[in-house]
Amino acid sequence: MYNEKYQIISNNLKIYSKEFLRKINLKYIVMCENLSISGINTAGIPDHVMKTLIIDLKFNEKYFERVIHHELFHIINDGFKDLFNEDEWKKFNEPNFEYAECSTCSKRLGLDTYKNTNGFFTEYSMTIPSEDMAEVYSHLITGNFKISDDKILNKKIQFIRDKLKEIDNTFVF
């Protein structure tokens, strides 16, 4: 299993240049099993300070590749908080929409990609702005989305693309 998962992680990280990984402060990937934080199972833990991304190899296979990029986005976001302004992001949503206080304070845990997006790729996107951004990013990177008439989602996609260009204008996806 470790060799197989290592190959999947390696293949997914090949899209990033060494320069980009250096800019976002990622140096190490830790593979583990049954990862949890405070008793709550989690797919991964990004640690910008330690330059480390921890990935649970036993996390649901259906979402595994997307999780790699989702957690990588948290490393990016932690290093560039000024770029990924949550107040600006919140304005993309319908005026009556409110995120939860925290991602673990919500019952919105679904990771299936919505067919009718209404501004969100997944149920989990609706927990907090940084998780919403990470879900948009992971869907973009894995190609797990179709251009739609969803104006909110299109604004979010463009926001992520624009901000990534500010980090590294050679990054293409």
mmCIF file of C-alpha atoms in Angstrom:
data_model
loop_
_atom_site.group_PDB
_atom_site.id
_atom_site.type_symbol
_atom_site.label_atom_id
_atom_site.label_comp_id
_atom_site.label_asym_id
_atom_site.label_seq_id
_atom_site.Cartn_x
_atom_site.Cartn_y
_atom_site.Cartn_z
ATOM 1 C CA MET A 1 0.000 0.000 0.000
ATOM 2 C CA TYR A 2 2.766 2.474 0.869
ATOM 3 C CA ASN A 3 4.449 2.160 -2.521
ATOM 4 C CA GLU A 4 1.145 2.620 -4.326
ATOM 5 C CA LYS A 5 0.204 5.682 -2.291
ATOM 6 C CA TYR A 6 3.726 7.084 -2.612
ATOM 7 C CA GLN A 7 3.356 6.864 -6.399
ATOM 8 C CA ILE A 8 -0.013 8.618 -6.322
ATOM 9 C CA ILE A 9 1.349 11.417 -4.129
ATOM 10 C CA SER A 10 4.493 11.702 -6.243
ATOM 11 C CA ASN A 11 2.536 11.857 -9.503
ATOM 12 C CA ASN A 12 0.239 14.531 -8.096
ATOM 13 C CA LEU A 13 3.132 16.664 -6.876
ATOM 14 C CA LYS A 14 4.884 16.524 -10.267
ATOM 15 C CA ILE A 15 2.647 19.308 -11.553
ATOM 16 C CA TYR A 16 4.372 21.700 -9.157
ATOM 17 C CA SER A 17 7.807 23.090 -9.927
ATOM 18 C CA LYS A 18 10.500 22.900 -7.270
ATOM 19 C CA GLU A 19 10.487 26.694 -7.286
ATOM 20 C CA PHE A 20 6.751 26.796 -6.550
ATOM 21 C CA LEU A 21 7.104 24.279 -3.707
ATOM 22 C CA ARG A 22 9.942 26.375 -2.283
ATOM 23 C CA LYS A 23 7.843 29.562 -2.517
ATOM 24 C CA ILE A 24 4.959 27.976 -0.637
ATOM 25 C CA ASN A 25 7.340 26.539 1.954
ATOM 26 C CA LEU A 26 6.754 22.809 1.414
ATOM 27 C CA LYS A 27 9.673 20.504 1.948
ATOM 28 C CA TYR A 28 8.367 17.280 3.525
ATOM 29 C CA ILE A 29 5.500 14.857 3.006
ATOM 30 C CA VAL A 30 4.663 12.479 5.855
ATOM 31 C CA MET A 31 2.539 9.443 5.101
ATOM 32 C CA CYS A 32 0.586 7.919 7.974
ATOM 33 C CA GLU A 33 -2.526 5.910 8.782
ATOM 34 C CA ASN A 34 -5.635 6.745 10.797
ATOM 35 C CA LEU A 35 -4.784 10.403 11.237
ATOM 36 C CA SER A 36 -6.919 12.366 13.684
ATOM 37 C CA ILE A 37 -6.959 15.681 15.483
ATOM 38 C CA SER A 38 -8.660 15.752 18.881
ATOM 39 C CA GLY A 39 -10.323 12.437 18.093
ATOM 40 C CA ILE A 40 -11.702 13.617 14.731
ATOM 41 C CA ASN A 41 -10.479 11.677 11.694
ATOM 42 C CA THR A 42 -8.808 13.920 9.135
ATOM 43 C CA ALA A 43 -7.406 13.403 5.651
ATOM 44 C CA GLY A 44 -4.343 15.514 6.217
ATOM 45 C CA ILE A 45 -2.602 18.136 8.280
ATOM 46 C CA PRO A 46 -0.731 21.021 6.693
ATOM 47 C CA ASP A 47 2.095 22.465 8.767
ATOM 48 C CA HIS A 48 3.475 25.564 7.090
ATOM 49 C CA VAL A 49 5.965 26.294 9.878
ATOM 50 C CA MET A 50 7.500 22.808 9.742
ATOM 51 C CA LYS A 51 7.265 22.828 5.915
ATOM 52 C CA THR A 52 5.388 19.548 6.159
ATOM 53 C CA LEU A 53 2.245 18.025 4.712
ATOM 54 C CA ILE A 54 0.898 14.987 6.577
ATOM 55 C CA ILE A 55 -1.396 12.725 4.549
ATOM 56 C CA ASP A 56 -3.532 9.845 5.835
ATOM 57 C CA LEU A 57 -2.994 6.953 3.440
ATOM 58 C CA LYS A 58 -6.148 5.218 4.625
ATOM 59 C CA PHE A 59 -8.408 8.181 3.918
ATOM 60 C CA ASN A 60 -11.256 7.448 1.521
ATOM 61 C CA GLU A 61 -9.734 6.341 -1.795
ATOM 62 C CA LYS A 62 -12.426 8.203 -3.743
ATOM 63 C CA TYR A 63 -11.096 11.560 -2.522
ATOM 64 C CA PHE A 64 -7.420 10.744 -1.958
ATOM 65 C CA GLU A 65 -5.905 12.695 -4.867
ATOM 66 C CA ARG A 66 -8.136 15.692 -4.255
ATOM 67 C CA VAL A 67 -7.117 15.641 -0.582
ATOM 68 C CA ILE A 68 -3.444 16.005 -1.532
ATOM 69 C CA HIS A 69 -4.168 19.290 -3.298
ATOM 70 C CA HIS A 70 -6.740 20.411 -0.725
ATOM 71 C CA GLU A 71 -4.195 20.109 2.072
ATOM 72 C CA LEU A 72 -1.476 21.619 -0.110
ATOM 73 C CA PHE A 73 -3.715 24.649 -0.551
ATOM 74 C CA HIS A 74 -3.769 25.086 3.221
ATOM 75 C CA ILE A 75 0.049 25.278 3.116
ATOM 76 C CA ILE A 76 -0.263 27.931 0.381
ATOM 77 C CA ASN A 77 -2.942 29.826 2.300
ATOM 78 C CA ASP A 78 -0.950 29.756 5.550
ATOM 79 C CA GLY A 79 2.044 31.267 3.778
ATOM 80 C CA PHE A 80 0.081 33.922 1.902
ATOM 81 C CA LYS A 81 -2.747 34.973 4.234
ATOM 82 C CA ASP A 82 -2.676 38.505 2.829
ATOM 83 C CA LEU A 83 -3.434 37.243 -0.679
ATOM 84 C CA PHE A 84 -6.284 34.935 0.253
ATOM 85 C CA ASN A 85 -8.452 37.461 2.051
ATOM 86 C CA GLU A 86 -11.422 35.709 3.640
ATOM 87 C CA ASP A 87 -13.550 38.849 3.802
ATOM 88 C CA GLU A 88 -13.134 39.320 0.060
ATOM 89 C CA TRP A 89 -13.975 35.629 -0.473
ATOM 90 C CA LYS A 90 -17.151 35.795 1.622
ATOM 91 C CA LYS A 91 -18.513 38.546 -0.649
ATOM 92 C CA PHE A 92 -18.715 36.066 -3.540
ATOM 93 C CA ASN A 93 -21.484 34.114 -1.781
ATOM 94 C CA GLU A 94 -25.165 34.949 -1.616
ATOM 95 C CA PRO A 95 -25.712 37.735 0.947
ATOM 96 C CA ASN A 96 -27.725 35.471 3.281
ATOM 97 C CA PHE A 97 -25.116 32.669 3.345
ATOM 98 C CA GLU A 98 -23.066 32.244 6.525
ATOM 99 C CA TYR A 99 -20.142 29.925 7.146
ATOM 100 C CA ALA A 100 -19.871 27.971 10.407
ATOM 101 C CA GLU A 101 -17.698 29.145 13.304
ATOM 102 C CA CYS A 102 -15.163 26.407 12.516
ATOM 103 C CA SER A 103 -14.844 23.426 10.172
ATOM 104 C CA THR A 104 -15.347 20.938 13.017
ATOM 105 C CA CYS A 105 -18.318 22.900 14.406
ATOM 106 C CA SER A 106 -20.358 21.985 11.368
ATOM 107 C CA LYS A 107 -22.242 18.891 10.298
ATOM 108 C CA ARG A 108 -21.341 19.732 6.695
ATOM 109 C CA LEU A 109 -18.791 17.003 6.061
ATOM 110 C CA GLY A 110 -19.743 15.676 2.610
ATOM 111 C CA LEU A 111 -16.941 15.562 0.038
ATOM 112 C CA ASP A 112 -18.939 14.439 -2.984
ATOM 113 C CA THR A 113 -18.844 17.005 -5.771
ATOM 114 C CA TYR A 114 -22.209 18.667 -6.276
ATOM 115 C CA LYS A 115 -23.887 18.474 -9.665
ATOM 116 C CA ASN A 116 -25.749 21.723 -8.966
ATOM 117 C CA THR A 117 -23.047 23.752 -7.304
ATOM 118 C CA ASN A 118 -24.849 26.917 -6.113
ATOM 119 C CA GLY A 119 -21.460 28.478 -5.406
ATOM 120 C CA PHE A 120 -19.922 25.439 -3.710
ATOM 121 C CA PHE A 121 -18.212 22.289 -4.975
ATOM 122 C CA THR A 122 -18.997 20.190 -1.898
ATOM 123 C CA GLU A 123 -20.948 20.297 1.317
ATOM 124 C CA TYR A 124 -17.638 20.647 3.182
ATOM 125 C CA SER A 125 -16.980 23.842 1.178
ATOM 126 C CA MET A 126 -19.703 25.480 3.217
ATOM 127 C CA THR A 127 -17.947 25.099 6.581
ATOM 128 C CA ILE A 128 -15.447 28.004 6.583
ATOM 129 C CA PRO A 129 -13.841 30.212 3.906
ATOM 130 C CA SER A 130 -10.421 28.498 3.969
ATOM 131 C CA GLU A 131 -12.032 25.079 3.436
ATOM 132 C CA ASP A 132 -14.121 26.523 0.613
ATOM 133 C CA MET A 133 -10.955 27.899 -1.016
ATOM 134 C CA ALA A 134 -9.178 24.564 -0.551
ATOM 135 C CA GLU A 135 -12.077 22.715 -2.152
ATOM 136 C CA VAL A 136 -12.113 25.101 -5.126
ATOM 137 C CA TYR A 137 -8.348 24.709 -5.503
ATOM 138 C CA SER A 138 -8.416 20.917 -5.253
ATOM 139 C CA HIS A 139 -11.183 20.666 -7.840
ATOM 140 C CA LEU A 140 -9.272 22.962 -10.192
ATOM 141 C CA ILE A 141 -5.996 21.076 -9.867
ATOM 142 C CA THR A 142 -7.533 17.620 -10.289
ATOM 143 C CA GLY A 143 -9.730 18.783 -13.168
ATOM 144 C CA ASN A 144 -12.751 17.621 -11.200
ATOM 145 C CA PHE A 145 -15.067 20.385 -12.360
ATOM 146 C CA LYS A 146 -16.908 21.548 -15.419
ATOM 147 C CA ILE A 147 -17.252 25.165 -16.479
ATOM 148 C CA SER A 148 -20.739 26.112 -15.457
ATOM 149 C CA ASP A 149 -23.163 28.979 -15.389
ATOM 150 C CA ASP A 150 -22.583 29.275 -11.647
ATOM 151 C CA LYS A 151 -21.463 32.899 -11.384
ATOM 152 C CA ILE A 152 -20.410 32.567 -7.750
ATOM 153 C CA LEU A 153 -18.235 29.539 -8.405
ATOM 154 C CA ASN A 154 -16.708 31.190 -11.474
ATOM 155 C CA LYS A 155 -15.713 34.207 -9.333
ATOM 156 C CA LYS A 156 -14.143 31.906 -6.757
ATOM 157 C CA ILE A 157 -12.227 30.023 -9.456
ATOM 158 C CA GLN A 158 -10.923 33.263 -10.942
ATOM 159 C CA PHE A 159 -9.927 34.534 -7.489
ATOM 160 C CA ILE A 160 -7.846 31.386 -6.819
ATOM 161 C CA ARG A 161 -6.225 31.563 -10.265
ATOM 162 C CA ASP A 162 -5.362 35.258 -9.877
ATOM 163 C CA LYS A 163 -3.856 34.799 -6.424
ATOM 164 C CA LEU A 164 -1.752 31.823 -7.513
ATOM 165 C CA LYS A 165 -0.368 33.920 -10.373
ATOM 166 C CA GLU A 166 0.762 36.476 -7.786
ATOM 167 C CA ILE A 167 2.729 33.750 -6.021
ATOM 168 C CA ASP A 168 4.204 32.266 -9.192
ATOM 169 C CA ASN A 169 3.214 33.592 -12.603
ATOM 170 C CA THR A 170 4.587 30.449 -14.283
ATOM 171 C CA PHE A 171 2.161 28.154 -12.475
ATOM 172 C CA VAL A 172 -0.376 26.836 -14.981
ATOM 173 C CA PHE A 173 -3.378 24.611 -14.390
#
